[in-house]
Each structure stands twice: as structure tokens, then as C-alpha cells.
Coordinates of C-alpha atoms in Angstrom, one line a residue:
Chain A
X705 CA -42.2 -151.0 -53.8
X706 CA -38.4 -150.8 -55.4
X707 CA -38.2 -152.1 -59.2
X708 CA -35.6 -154.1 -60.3
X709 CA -34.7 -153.5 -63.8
X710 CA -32.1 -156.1 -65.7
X711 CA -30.7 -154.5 -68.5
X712 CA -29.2 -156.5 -71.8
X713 CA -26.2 -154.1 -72.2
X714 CA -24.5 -151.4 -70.6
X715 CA -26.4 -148.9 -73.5
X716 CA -29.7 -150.2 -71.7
X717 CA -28.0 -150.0 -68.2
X718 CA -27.2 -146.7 -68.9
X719 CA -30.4 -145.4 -70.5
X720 CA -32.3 -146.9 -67.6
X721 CA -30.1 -145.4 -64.7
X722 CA -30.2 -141.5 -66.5
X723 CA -34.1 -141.9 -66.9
X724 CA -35.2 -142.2 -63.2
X725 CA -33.1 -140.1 -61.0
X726 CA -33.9 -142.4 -58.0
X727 CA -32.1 -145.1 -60.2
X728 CA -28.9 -147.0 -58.5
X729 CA -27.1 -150.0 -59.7
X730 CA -27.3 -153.0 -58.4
X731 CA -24.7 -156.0 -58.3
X732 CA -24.2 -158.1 -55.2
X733 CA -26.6 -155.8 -53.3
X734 CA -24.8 -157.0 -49.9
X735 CA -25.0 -153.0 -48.6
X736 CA -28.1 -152.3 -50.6
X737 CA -29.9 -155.1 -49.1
X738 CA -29.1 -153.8 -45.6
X739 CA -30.4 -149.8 -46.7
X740 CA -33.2 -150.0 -43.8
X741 CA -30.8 -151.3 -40.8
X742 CA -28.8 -148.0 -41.9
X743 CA -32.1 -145.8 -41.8
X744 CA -31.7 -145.6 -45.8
X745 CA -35.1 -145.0 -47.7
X746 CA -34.5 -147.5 -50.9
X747 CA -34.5 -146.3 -54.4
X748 CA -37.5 -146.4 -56.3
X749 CA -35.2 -148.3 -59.4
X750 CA -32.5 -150.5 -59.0
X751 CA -30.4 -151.8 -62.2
X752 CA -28.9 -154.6 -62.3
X753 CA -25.5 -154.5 -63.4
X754 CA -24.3 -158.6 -62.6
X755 CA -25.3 -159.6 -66.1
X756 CA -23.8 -157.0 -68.1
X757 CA -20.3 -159.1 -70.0
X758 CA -18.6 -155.8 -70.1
X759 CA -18.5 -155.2 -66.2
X760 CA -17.8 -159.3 -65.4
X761 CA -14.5 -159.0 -67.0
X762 CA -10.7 -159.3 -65.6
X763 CA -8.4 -158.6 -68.6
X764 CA -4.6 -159.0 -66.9
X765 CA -2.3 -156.6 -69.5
X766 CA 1.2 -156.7 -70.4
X767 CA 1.2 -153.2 -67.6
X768 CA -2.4 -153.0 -65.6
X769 CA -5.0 -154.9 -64.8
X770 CA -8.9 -154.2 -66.1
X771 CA -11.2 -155.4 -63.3
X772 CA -15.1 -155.3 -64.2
X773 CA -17.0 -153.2 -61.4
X774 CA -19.3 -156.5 -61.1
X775 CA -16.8 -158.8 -60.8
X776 CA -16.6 -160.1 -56.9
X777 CA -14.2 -160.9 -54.7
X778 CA -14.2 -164.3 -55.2
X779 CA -13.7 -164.2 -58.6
X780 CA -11.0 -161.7 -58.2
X781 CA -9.0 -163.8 -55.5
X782 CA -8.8 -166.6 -57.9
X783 CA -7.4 -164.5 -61.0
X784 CA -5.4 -162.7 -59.0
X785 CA -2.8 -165.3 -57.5
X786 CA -0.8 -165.6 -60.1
X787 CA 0.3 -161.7 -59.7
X788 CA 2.9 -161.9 -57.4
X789 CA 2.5 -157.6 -57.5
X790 CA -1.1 -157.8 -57.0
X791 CA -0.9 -159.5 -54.1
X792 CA -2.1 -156.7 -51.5
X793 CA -5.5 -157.0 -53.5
X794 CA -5.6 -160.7 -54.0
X795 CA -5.3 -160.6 -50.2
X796 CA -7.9 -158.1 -49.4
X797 CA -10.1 -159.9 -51.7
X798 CA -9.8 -163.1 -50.5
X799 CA -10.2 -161.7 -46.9
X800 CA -13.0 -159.8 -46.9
X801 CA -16.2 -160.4 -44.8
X802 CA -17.1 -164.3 -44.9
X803 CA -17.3 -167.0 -48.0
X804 CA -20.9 -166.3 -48.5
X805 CA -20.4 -162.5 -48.7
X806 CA -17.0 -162.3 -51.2
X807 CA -19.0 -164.9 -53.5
X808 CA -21.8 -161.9 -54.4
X809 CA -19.9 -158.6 -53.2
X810 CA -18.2 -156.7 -56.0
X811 CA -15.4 -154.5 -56.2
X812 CA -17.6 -151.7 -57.7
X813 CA -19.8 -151.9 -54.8
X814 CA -16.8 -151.9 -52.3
X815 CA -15.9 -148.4 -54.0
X816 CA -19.0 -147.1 -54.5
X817 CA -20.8 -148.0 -50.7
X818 CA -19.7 -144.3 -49.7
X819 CA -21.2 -145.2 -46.0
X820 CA -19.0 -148.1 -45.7
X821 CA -15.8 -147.4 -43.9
X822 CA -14.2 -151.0 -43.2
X823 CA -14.1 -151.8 -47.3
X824 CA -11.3 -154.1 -47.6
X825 CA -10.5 -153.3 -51.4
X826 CA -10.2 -149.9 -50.9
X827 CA -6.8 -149.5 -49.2
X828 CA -5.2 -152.2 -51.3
X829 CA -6.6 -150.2 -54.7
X830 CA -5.2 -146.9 -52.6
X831 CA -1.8 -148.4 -52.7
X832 CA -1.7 -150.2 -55.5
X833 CA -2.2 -146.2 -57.1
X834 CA -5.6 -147.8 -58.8
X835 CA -8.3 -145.4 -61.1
X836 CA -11.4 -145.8 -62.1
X837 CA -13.5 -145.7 -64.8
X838 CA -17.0 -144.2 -64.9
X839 CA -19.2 -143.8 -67.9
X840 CA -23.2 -142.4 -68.4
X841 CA -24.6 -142.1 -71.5
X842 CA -22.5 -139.2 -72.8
X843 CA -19.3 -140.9 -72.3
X844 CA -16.4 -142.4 -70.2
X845 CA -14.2 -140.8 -67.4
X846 CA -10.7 -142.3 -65.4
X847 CA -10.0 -141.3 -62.7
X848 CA -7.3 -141.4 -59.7
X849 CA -9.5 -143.7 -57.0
X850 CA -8.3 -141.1 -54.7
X851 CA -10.5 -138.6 -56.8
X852 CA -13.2 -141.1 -57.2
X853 CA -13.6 -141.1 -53.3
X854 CA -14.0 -137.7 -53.0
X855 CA -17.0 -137.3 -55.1
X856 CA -17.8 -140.8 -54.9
X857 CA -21.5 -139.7 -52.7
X858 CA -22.5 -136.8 -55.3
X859 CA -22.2 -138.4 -58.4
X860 CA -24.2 -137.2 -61.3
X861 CA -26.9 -139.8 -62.0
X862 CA -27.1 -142.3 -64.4
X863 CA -23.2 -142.6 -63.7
X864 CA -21.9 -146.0 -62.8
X865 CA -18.4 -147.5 -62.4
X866 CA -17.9 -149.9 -65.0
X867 CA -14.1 -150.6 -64.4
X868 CA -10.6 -150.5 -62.1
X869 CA -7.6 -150.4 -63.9
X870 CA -4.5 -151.0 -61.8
X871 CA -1.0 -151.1 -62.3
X872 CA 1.3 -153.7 -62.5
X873 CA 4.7 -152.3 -61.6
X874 CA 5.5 -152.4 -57.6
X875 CA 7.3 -155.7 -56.4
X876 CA 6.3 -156.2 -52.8
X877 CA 2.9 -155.6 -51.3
X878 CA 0.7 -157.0 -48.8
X879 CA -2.5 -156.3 -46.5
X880 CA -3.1 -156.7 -43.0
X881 CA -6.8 -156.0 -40.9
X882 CA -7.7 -156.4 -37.6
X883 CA -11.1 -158.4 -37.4
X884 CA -12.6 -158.7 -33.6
X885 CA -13.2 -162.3 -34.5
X886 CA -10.5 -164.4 -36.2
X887 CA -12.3 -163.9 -39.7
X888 CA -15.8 -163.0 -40.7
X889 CA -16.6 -160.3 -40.2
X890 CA -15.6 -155.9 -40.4
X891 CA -11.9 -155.3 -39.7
X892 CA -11.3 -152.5 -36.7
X893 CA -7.9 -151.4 -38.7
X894 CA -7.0 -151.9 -42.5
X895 CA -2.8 -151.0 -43.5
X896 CA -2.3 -151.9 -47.0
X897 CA 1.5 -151.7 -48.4
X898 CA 3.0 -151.5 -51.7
X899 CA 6.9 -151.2 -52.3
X900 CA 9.5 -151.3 -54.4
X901 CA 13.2 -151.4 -53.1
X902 CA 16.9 -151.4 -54.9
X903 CA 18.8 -154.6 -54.4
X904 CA 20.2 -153.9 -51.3
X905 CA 16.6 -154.1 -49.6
X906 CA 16.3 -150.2 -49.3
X907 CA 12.8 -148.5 -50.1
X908 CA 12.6 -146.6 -53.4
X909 CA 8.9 -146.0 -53.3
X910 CA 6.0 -146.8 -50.8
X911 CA 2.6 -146.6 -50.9
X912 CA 0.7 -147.2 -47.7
X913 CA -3.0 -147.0 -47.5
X914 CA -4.9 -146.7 -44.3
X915 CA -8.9 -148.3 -43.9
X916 CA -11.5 -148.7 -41.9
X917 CA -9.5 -146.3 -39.1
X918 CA -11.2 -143.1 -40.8
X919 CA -14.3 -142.0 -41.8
X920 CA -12.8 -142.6 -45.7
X921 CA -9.7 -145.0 -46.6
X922 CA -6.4 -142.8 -48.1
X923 CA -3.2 -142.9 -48.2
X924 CA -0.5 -142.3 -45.0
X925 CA 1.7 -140.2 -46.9
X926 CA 3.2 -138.7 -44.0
X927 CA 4.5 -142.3 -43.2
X928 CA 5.6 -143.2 -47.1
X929 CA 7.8 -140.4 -46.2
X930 CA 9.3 -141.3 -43.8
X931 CA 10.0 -145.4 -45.6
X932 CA 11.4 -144.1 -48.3
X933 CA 15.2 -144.2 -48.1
X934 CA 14.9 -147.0 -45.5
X935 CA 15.9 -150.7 -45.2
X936 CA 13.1 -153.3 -45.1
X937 CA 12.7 -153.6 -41.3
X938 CA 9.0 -154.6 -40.0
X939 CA 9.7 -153.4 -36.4
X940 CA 11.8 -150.3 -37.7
X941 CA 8.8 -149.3 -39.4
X942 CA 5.8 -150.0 -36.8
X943 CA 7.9 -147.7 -34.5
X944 CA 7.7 -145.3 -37.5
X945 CA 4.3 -145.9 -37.7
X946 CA 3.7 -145.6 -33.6
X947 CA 5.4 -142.0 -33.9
X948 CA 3.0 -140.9 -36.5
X949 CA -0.3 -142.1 -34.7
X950 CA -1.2 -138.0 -34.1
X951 CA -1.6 -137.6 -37.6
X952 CA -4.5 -140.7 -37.7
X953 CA -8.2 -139.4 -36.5
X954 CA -9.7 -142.2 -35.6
X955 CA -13.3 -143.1 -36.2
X956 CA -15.9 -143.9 -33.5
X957 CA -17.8 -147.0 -34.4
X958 CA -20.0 -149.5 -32.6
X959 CA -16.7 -152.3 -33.0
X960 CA -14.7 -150.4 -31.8
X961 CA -13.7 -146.7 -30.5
X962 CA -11.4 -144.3 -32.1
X963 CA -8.6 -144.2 -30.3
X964 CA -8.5 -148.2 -30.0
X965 CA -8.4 -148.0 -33.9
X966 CA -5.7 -145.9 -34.1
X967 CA -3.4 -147.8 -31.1
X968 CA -3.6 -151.1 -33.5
X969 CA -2.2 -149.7 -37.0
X970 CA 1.8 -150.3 -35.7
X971 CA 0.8 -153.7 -35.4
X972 CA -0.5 -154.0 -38.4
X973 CA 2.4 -152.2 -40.4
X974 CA 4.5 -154.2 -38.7
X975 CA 2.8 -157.4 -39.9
X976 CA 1.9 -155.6 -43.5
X977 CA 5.4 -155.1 -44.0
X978 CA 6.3 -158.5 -42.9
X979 CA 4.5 -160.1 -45.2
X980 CA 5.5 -157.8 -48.1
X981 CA 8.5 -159.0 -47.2
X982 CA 7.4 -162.8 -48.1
X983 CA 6.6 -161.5 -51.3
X984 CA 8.7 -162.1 -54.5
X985 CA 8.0 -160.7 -57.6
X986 CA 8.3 -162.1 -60.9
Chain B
X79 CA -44.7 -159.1 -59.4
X80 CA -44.1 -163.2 -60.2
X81 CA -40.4 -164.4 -59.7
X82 CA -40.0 -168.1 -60.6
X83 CA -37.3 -170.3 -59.2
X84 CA -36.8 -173.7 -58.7
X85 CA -36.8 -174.4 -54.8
X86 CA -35.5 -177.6 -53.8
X87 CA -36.2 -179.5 -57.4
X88 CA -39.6 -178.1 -56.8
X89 CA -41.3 -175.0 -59.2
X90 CA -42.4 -172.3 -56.8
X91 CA -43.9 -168.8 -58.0
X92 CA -43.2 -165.8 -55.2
X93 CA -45.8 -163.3 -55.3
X94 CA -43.6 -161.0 -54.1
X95 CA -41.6 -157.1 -54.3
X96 CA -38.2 -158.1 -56.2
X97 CA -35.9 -156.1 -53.8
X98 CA -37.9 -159.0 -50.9
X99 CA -35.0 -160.9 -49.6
X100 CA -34.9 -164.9 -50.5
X101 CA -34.5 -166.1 -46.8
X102 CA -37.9 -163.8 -46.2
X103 CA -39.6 -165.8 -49.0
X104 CA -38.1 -169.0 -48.4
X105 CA -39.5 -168.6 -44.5
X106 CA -43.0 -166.5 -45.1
X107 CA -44.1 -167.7 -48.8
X108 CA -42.9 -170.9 -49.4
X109 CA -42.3 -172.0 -45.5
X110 CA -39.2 -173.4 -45.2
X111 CA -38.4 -172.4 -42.1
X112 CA -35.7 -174.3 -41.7
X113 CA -33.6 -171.4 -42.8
X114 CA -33.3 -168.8 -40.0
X115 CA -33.6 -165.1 -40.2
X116 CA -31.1 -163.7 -37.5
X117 CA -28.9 -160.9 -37.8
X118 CA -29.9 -159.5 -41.6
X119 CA -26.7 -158.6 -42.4
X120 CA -24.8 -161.6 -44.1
X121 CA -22.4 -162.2 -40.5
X122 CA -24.3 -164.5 -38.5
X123 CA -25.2 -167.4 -41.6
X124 CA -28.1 -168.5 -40.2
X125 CA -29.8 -168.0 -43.3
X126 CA -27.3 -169.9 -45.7
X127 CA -28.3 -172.0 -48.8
X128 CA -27.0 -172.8 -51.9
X129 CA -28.1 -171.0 -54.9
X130 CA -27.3 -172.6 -58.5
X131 CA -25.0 -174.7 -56.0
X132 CA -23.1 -171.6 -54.0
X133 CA -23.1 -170.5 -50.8
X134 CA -25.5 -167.5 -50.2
X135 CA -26.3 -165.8 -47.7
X136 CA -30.5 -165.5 -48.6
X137 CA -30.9 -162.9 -46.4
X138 CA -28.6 -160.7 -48.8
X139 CA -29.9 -162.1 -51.8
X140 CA -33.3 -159.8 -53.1
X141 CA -35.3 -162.6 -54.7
X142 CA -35.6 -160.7 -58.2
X143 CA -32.0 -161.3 -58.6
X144 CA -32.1 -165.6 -58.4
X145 CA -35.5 -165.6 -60.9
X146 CA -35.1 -169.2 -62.6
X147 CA -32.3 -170.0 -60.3
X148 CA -31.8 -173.3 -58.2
X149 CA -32.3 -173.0 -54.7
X150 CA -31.2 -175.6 -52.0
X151 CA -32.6 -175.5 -48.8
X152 CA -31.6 -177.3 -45.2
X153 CA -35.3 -179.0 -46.1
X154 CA -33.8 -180.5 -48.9
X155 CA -30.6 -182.2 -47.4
X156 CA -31.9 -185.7 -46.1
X157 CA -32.1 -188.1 -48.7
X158 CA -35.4 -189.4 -47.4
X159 CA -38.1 -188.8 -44.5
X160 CA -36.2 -192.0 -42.1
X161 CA -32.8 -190.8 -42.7
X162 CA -30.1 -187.8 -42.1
X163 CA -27.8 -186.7 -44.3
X164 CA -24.3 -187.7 -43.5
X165 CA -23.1 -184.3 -42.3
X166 CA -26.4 -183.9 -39.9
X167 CA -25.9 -187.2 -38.8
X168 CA -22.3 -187.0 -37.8
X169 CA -23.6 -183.8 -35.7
X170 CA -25.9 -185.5 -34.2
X171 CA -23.8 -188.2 -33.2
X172 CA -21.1 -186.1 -31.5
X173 CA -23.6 -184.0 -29.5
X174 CA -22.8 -180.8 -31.7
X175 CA -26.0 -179.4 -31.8
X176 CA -27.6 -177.3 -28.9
X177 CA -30.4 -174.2 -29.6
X178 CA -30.3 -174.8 -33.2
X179 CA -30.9 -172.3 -34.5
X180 CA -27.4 -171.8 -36.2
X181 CA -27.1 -175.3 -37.7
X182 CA -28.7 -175.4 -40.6
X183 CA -26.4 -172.6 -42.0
X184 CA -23.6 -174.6 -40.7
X185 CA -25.1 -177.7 -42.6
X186 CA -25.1 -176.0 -46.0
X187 CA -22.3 -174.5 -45.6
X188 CA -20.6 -177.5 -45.0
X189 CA -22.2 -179.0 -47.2
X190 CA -20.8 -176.5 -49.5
X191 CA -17.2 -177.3 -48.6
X192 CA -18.0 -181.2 -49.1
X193 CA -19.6 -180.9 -52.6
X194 CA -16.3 -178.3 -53.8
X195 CA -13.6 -180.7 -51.9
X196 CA -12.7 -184.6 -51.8
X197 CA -10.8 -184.4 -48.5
X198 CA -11.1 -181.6 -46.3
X199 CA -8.7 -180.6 -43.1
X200 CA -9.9 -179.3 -39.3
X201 CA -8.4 -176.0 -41.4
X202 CA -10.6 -176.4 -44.2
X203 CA -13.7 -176.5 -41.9
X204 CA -13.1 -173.7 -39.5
X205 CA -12.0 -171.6 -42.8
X206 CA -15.7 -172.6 -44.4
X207 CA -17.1 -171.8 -41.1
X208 CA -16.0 -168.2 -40.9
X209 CA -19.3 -167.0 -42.0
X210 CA -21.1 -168.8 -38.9
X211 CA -21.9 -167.6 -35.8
X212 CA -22.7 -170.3 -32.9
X213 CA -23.8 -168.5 -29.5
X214 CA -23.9 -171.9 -27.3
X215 CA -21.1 -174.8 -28.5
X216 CA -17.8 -173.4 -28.3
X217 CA -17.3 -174.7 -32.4
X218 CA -15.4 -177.5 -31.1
X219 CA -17.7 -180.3 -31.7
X220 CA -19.5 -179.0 -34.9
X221 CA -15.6 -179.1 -36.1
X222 CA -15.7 -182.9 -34.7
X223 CA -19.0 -183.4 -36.4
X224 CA -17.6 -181.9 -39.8
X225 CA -14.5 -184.3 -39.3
X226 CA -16.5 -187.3 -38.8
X227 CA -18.6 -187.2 -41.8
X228 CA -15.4 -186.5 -43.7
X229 CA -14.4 -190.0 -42.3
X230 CA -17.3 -191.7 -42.9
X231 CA -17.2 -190.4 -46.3
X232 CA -13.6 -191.5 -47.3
X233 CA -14.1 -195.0 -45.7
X234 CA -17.5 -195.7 -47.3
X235 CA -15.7 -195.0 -50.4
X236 CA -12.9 -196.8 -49.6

């Protein structure tokens, strides 16, 4: 039968997670709970993280934002709508899954749920350029979330995320996903957009991030590419988009086939960028 | 291992693993079964109550994690044995309610909504609503049910 072990202080959080290798941490426990419909044996340990102050934290900066792994999206919705350059996260946030869900579900489970491919804060972190910080016992790490990904399924036990720190600098940004239903439930498609553009509306520096379309969210650098240089044009850039479908490898899931996946993601640059468009920046 | 919480004003003790999920408890320790276990995956809120007064979805929710907590149930909605609450009764009254076994999720969720906001909109409820599946009404009248007892609450306050 798993333990559940609540832990006064990240020290203790820590100590416990690099004594039992079968440790994992535990905040929402939205994916954990739902280990056995997956065909996941469950860890002998779990530690909970929810009540640790240091990961329930959103410190907004002068130039980044701290977000505590445990804080959920909720609670990051809410502190997030006064950031007019946040507002691809606040969006993905405040989106996600159903009210029930986003009121226990934590951004440092959204990164860290390696099997879960239709994470909604993962593509707006992507293009908001976002890192990550991990710590164990011996000390801290940041790193790009890019990075974090990658690695993300082998990390070293007794590691945990304990914070995202993303920057405040790019003026229009916005996030658009293709649910089956209305709302409720995973999105088929995720495009996430972040630019910034000289005063006469032309596009200095894009970041697009692609999710749920792949087995792993990242960036569509071959279409940033192609934005940069242009004028803000939502239909301009969906055909963009629709020319460089090849380079998408869509993933085969029970919602929804590959292909269908990738035949969806103009539509949702197109609408991504038109709402960026909406956006004004401080 | 002894989890204590307080389940509908009441002190219960579950005898149970901590990873155990609450709506599992709730339906095989303490039997309330008025809160459904469906799909087991937070999507079809069948299982919603209101823990320390939010939302939930109990069938997410390992019961370790709410020890000492407050627990609402659907069992716990009617003010008395005689009567409905307002939001069950207003379903009731425009024919909302068909296999069942959906509503009381949509109840606390609503419920939910009506405790957080004064006035709520047709917007409002199908926006609180996201989280719950019906297979048989059509959402139609449960959104006619919700508007009612948003009436009947602003005029009995009126």
C-alpha cells in the first residue's frame, strides 16, 4: 500500500524523496491518481509537496515572474491577469481541463507528467522562453524548460521542481487549443504565441510553441522563421502555418488521429495570432 | 492507517490506504452514495463535492491529502428530511433530471457557483458546468433549472 508522507519544509521534502528511490512528489495528484488507468505500478512513497510555503509562491519581479511548482492553475489564472505579457499563460491556465481539475492541478505537475501530451502550460511556458528550477539535497539547478523536457522522465531521484521563472519582456501573446467538446476536457491541438513587433506592426521576434500535436510540446521554429520580418496578419500566417504542416508528426491518440491533429494547427495560428493581436501591453 | 475529516458537519474516521480516493470512501466506508464513481478521471464530475468549500473532483482527491478537512456531500444539501434545496428543487420543477446519475455533481457544482457569486448569467452556468458530463438531457434544462433557482433566489431576497 503507497505512503503518503507530508513533509514540514522543503529540507524534509527533500530528505524524504532521496531516501526511498520509489519516492515521487505529490501535489494535485490529478495524473498520479489515475497511474492504474495508464497501467502505472504506484510508488511505494509519495511526498507531499502542497504544503511546503516555498513551492505555493508567485513572486511577480520588476523582469520575471517566480511561479511555485505547487501553485495551481487556479491560483495562477488569478495572479496572472494583470500581466498583459503573461497573457498566453494566464490563458492556458485558466483553460485547462474543467474548474474542478485547474483548482488542484499544479504547474509542476503539468511539467513534470512526462506521459501527458495535451498539458496546456507547457506550450505557453515554451513560448514565453520559461526555465526551471530543480533542487535535491545537494543543491539547485535552472534550466531552459526546453532542457527540462528532455530529461524530464530520467531525473535523478530525490529531485523535484520547486520553481518557473519566466520572463517578462514580449508584448503580444496568446493561446489557442482545440477541445472536442467546447471546454472540459484534453485539447486535440495546442499553438501558443509570443511576439514582439516595431511600431509599424512588423514582427521582431516570435516564439511559437506547438502542444498536444506531438508526443512532447516544443517550439515551431521552422515557423518563427518564417514570422519574423512579417506584418501582423492572422490569415497571412495560418497559410504560413498550412505550408509548414510536413514538418509537424502528428501523434496518434484515442481523441483524435495524427493527421487530424496536424490539419487543425492553421486554424489555430490563425486564431492564436488573432488574439495576440487583442493584446496590449503595458 | 486512520485519516480523520469532517464529512458533512459529522466526524468520520476512514480506515483506509492514504493514496484511497475520497469519492471511493465517501461511497464504500462512509456510504454516501450519493456521489457517483463514473469515469475516474476528473472529466465526467459525477463525483464532485466541496472540500473546505471548493469544488473537487473526489475521485482525484487520495483521502490522505483532505485529513481534518471539510467535506460536503450531495447528502448534505437539503436543509431538512421534507424539503430540497433550492437548486434541486428548481431541477426538479423544470423536468431537468433524467438517469441521475450525473446530477448530484451538477448540484454541487452549482452549488459551488451560487455560494462564490450573487447573480449568475446562462454564461456563468454553462462555464461552471464545463466539468460535467450529462449523457441523456441535452443541458438545456439543467441550464433552466440553474436559472430558476437564481430567480427564486434574487426575489426571495428582494
Amino acid at each position: 500500500m503507497p505512503r503518503l508522507y507530508k513533509p514540514s519544509s522543503l529540507q524534509e521534502c527533500l530528505a524524504a524523496l532521496a531516501s526511498d528511490g520509489d519516492a515521487a512528489p505529490l501535489a494535485g495528484a490529478t495524473w498520479i491518481m489515475r497511474a492504474s488507468s495508464r497501467g502505472e505500478q504506484a510508488r511505494r512513497t509519495y511526498v507531499a509537496v502542497n504544503g511546503l510555503k516555498e513551492l505555493t509562491s508567485v513572486q511577480v519581479r520588476d523582469k520575471s515572474v517566480s511561479i511555485g511548482a505547487a501553485v495551481t492553475h487556479e491560483q495562477l489564472a488569478a495572479v496572472l491577469t494583470d500581466l498583459p505579457e503573461l497573457q498566453v499563460l494566464a490563458q492556458a491556465a485558466a483553460h485547462s481541463a474543467n474548474p474542478a481539475v485547474r483548482a488542484v492541478a499544479t504547474i509542476g505537475g503539468n511539467l513534470c507528467a512526462h506521459s501527458f501530451h495535451a498539458a496546456d502550460l507547457v506550450p505557453a511556458l515554451l513560448s514565453l522562453d520559461a526555465e526551471v528550477v530543480v533542487a535535491r539535497q545537494t543543491g539547485t539547478d535552472q534550466l531552459s524548460l526546453g532542457r527540462f523536457l528532455q530529461i524530464r522522465a530520467n531525473l535523478e531521484p530525490g529531485t523535484i521542481v520547486t520553481n518557473v521563472i519566466v520572463p517578462r519582456r514580449m508584448a503580444l501573446s496568446a493561446h489557442a487549443r482545440l477541445p472536442l467538446r467546447a471546454a472540459g476536457d484534453y485539447p486535440v491541438a495546442i499553438i501558443s504565441v509570443c511576439m514582439s513587433t516595431d511600431i509599424g506592426g512588423v514582427v521582431t521576434q516570435a516564439r511559437v510553441a506547438i502542444g498536444s500535436v506531438e508526443q512532447v510540446a516544443r517550439r515551431w521554429s521552422e515557423l518563427e522563421c518564417v514570422l519574423v520580418g512579417c506584418r501582423l496578419n492572422p490569415n497571412m500566417f495560418a497559410r504560413y502555418a498550412d505550408e509548414l504542416r510536413d514538418s509537424l508528426n502528428g501523434r496518434d491518440g484515442t481523441e483524435a488521429p495524427g493527421w487530424y491533429r496536424v490539419k487543425v494547427v492553421p486554424t489555430l495560428v490563425r486564431r492564436a495570432i488573432g488574439q495576440a493581436c487583442k493584446t496590449v501591453a503595458t | 492507517m486512520s485519516i480523520s475529516l469532517i464529512v458533512n458537519g459529522d466526524q468520520r474516521m476512514a480506515h483506509v490506504g492514504p493514496m484511497t480516493s475520497l469519492a471511493q470512501v465517501l461511497r464504500e466506508d462512509f456510504h454516501l452514495t450519493g456521489t457517483k464513481l463514473v469515469c475516474g478521471e476528473g472529466f465526467c464530475g459525477s463525483c464532485m463535492v466541496l472540500v473546505n468549500g471548493k469544488l473537487t473532483a473526489s475521485c482525484l482527491l487520495p483521502v490522505g491529502a483532505v485529513q481534518d478537512c471539510t467535506v460536503q456531500t450531495i447528502e448534505s444539501i437539503a436543509p431538512n428530511n421534507e424539503a430540497l434545496a433550492p437548486i434541486q428543487q428548481a431541477m426538479l420543477d423544470v423536468d431537468a433530471v433524467q438517469c441521475g446519475m450525473c446530477f448530484p455533481g451538477i448540484v454541487m457544482a452549482l452549488t459551488a457557483l451560487f455560494e462564490r457569486q450573487m447573480n449568475v448569467s446562462e454564461k456563468d452556468i454553462r462555464t461552471a458546468l464545463v466539468g460535467n458530463i450529462c449523457r441523456c438531457t441535452g443541458y438545456d434544462r439543467i441550464v433552466q433549472g440553474a436559472l430558476l433557482a437564481n430567480e427564486r433566489r434574487h426575489n426571495k431576497g428582494a
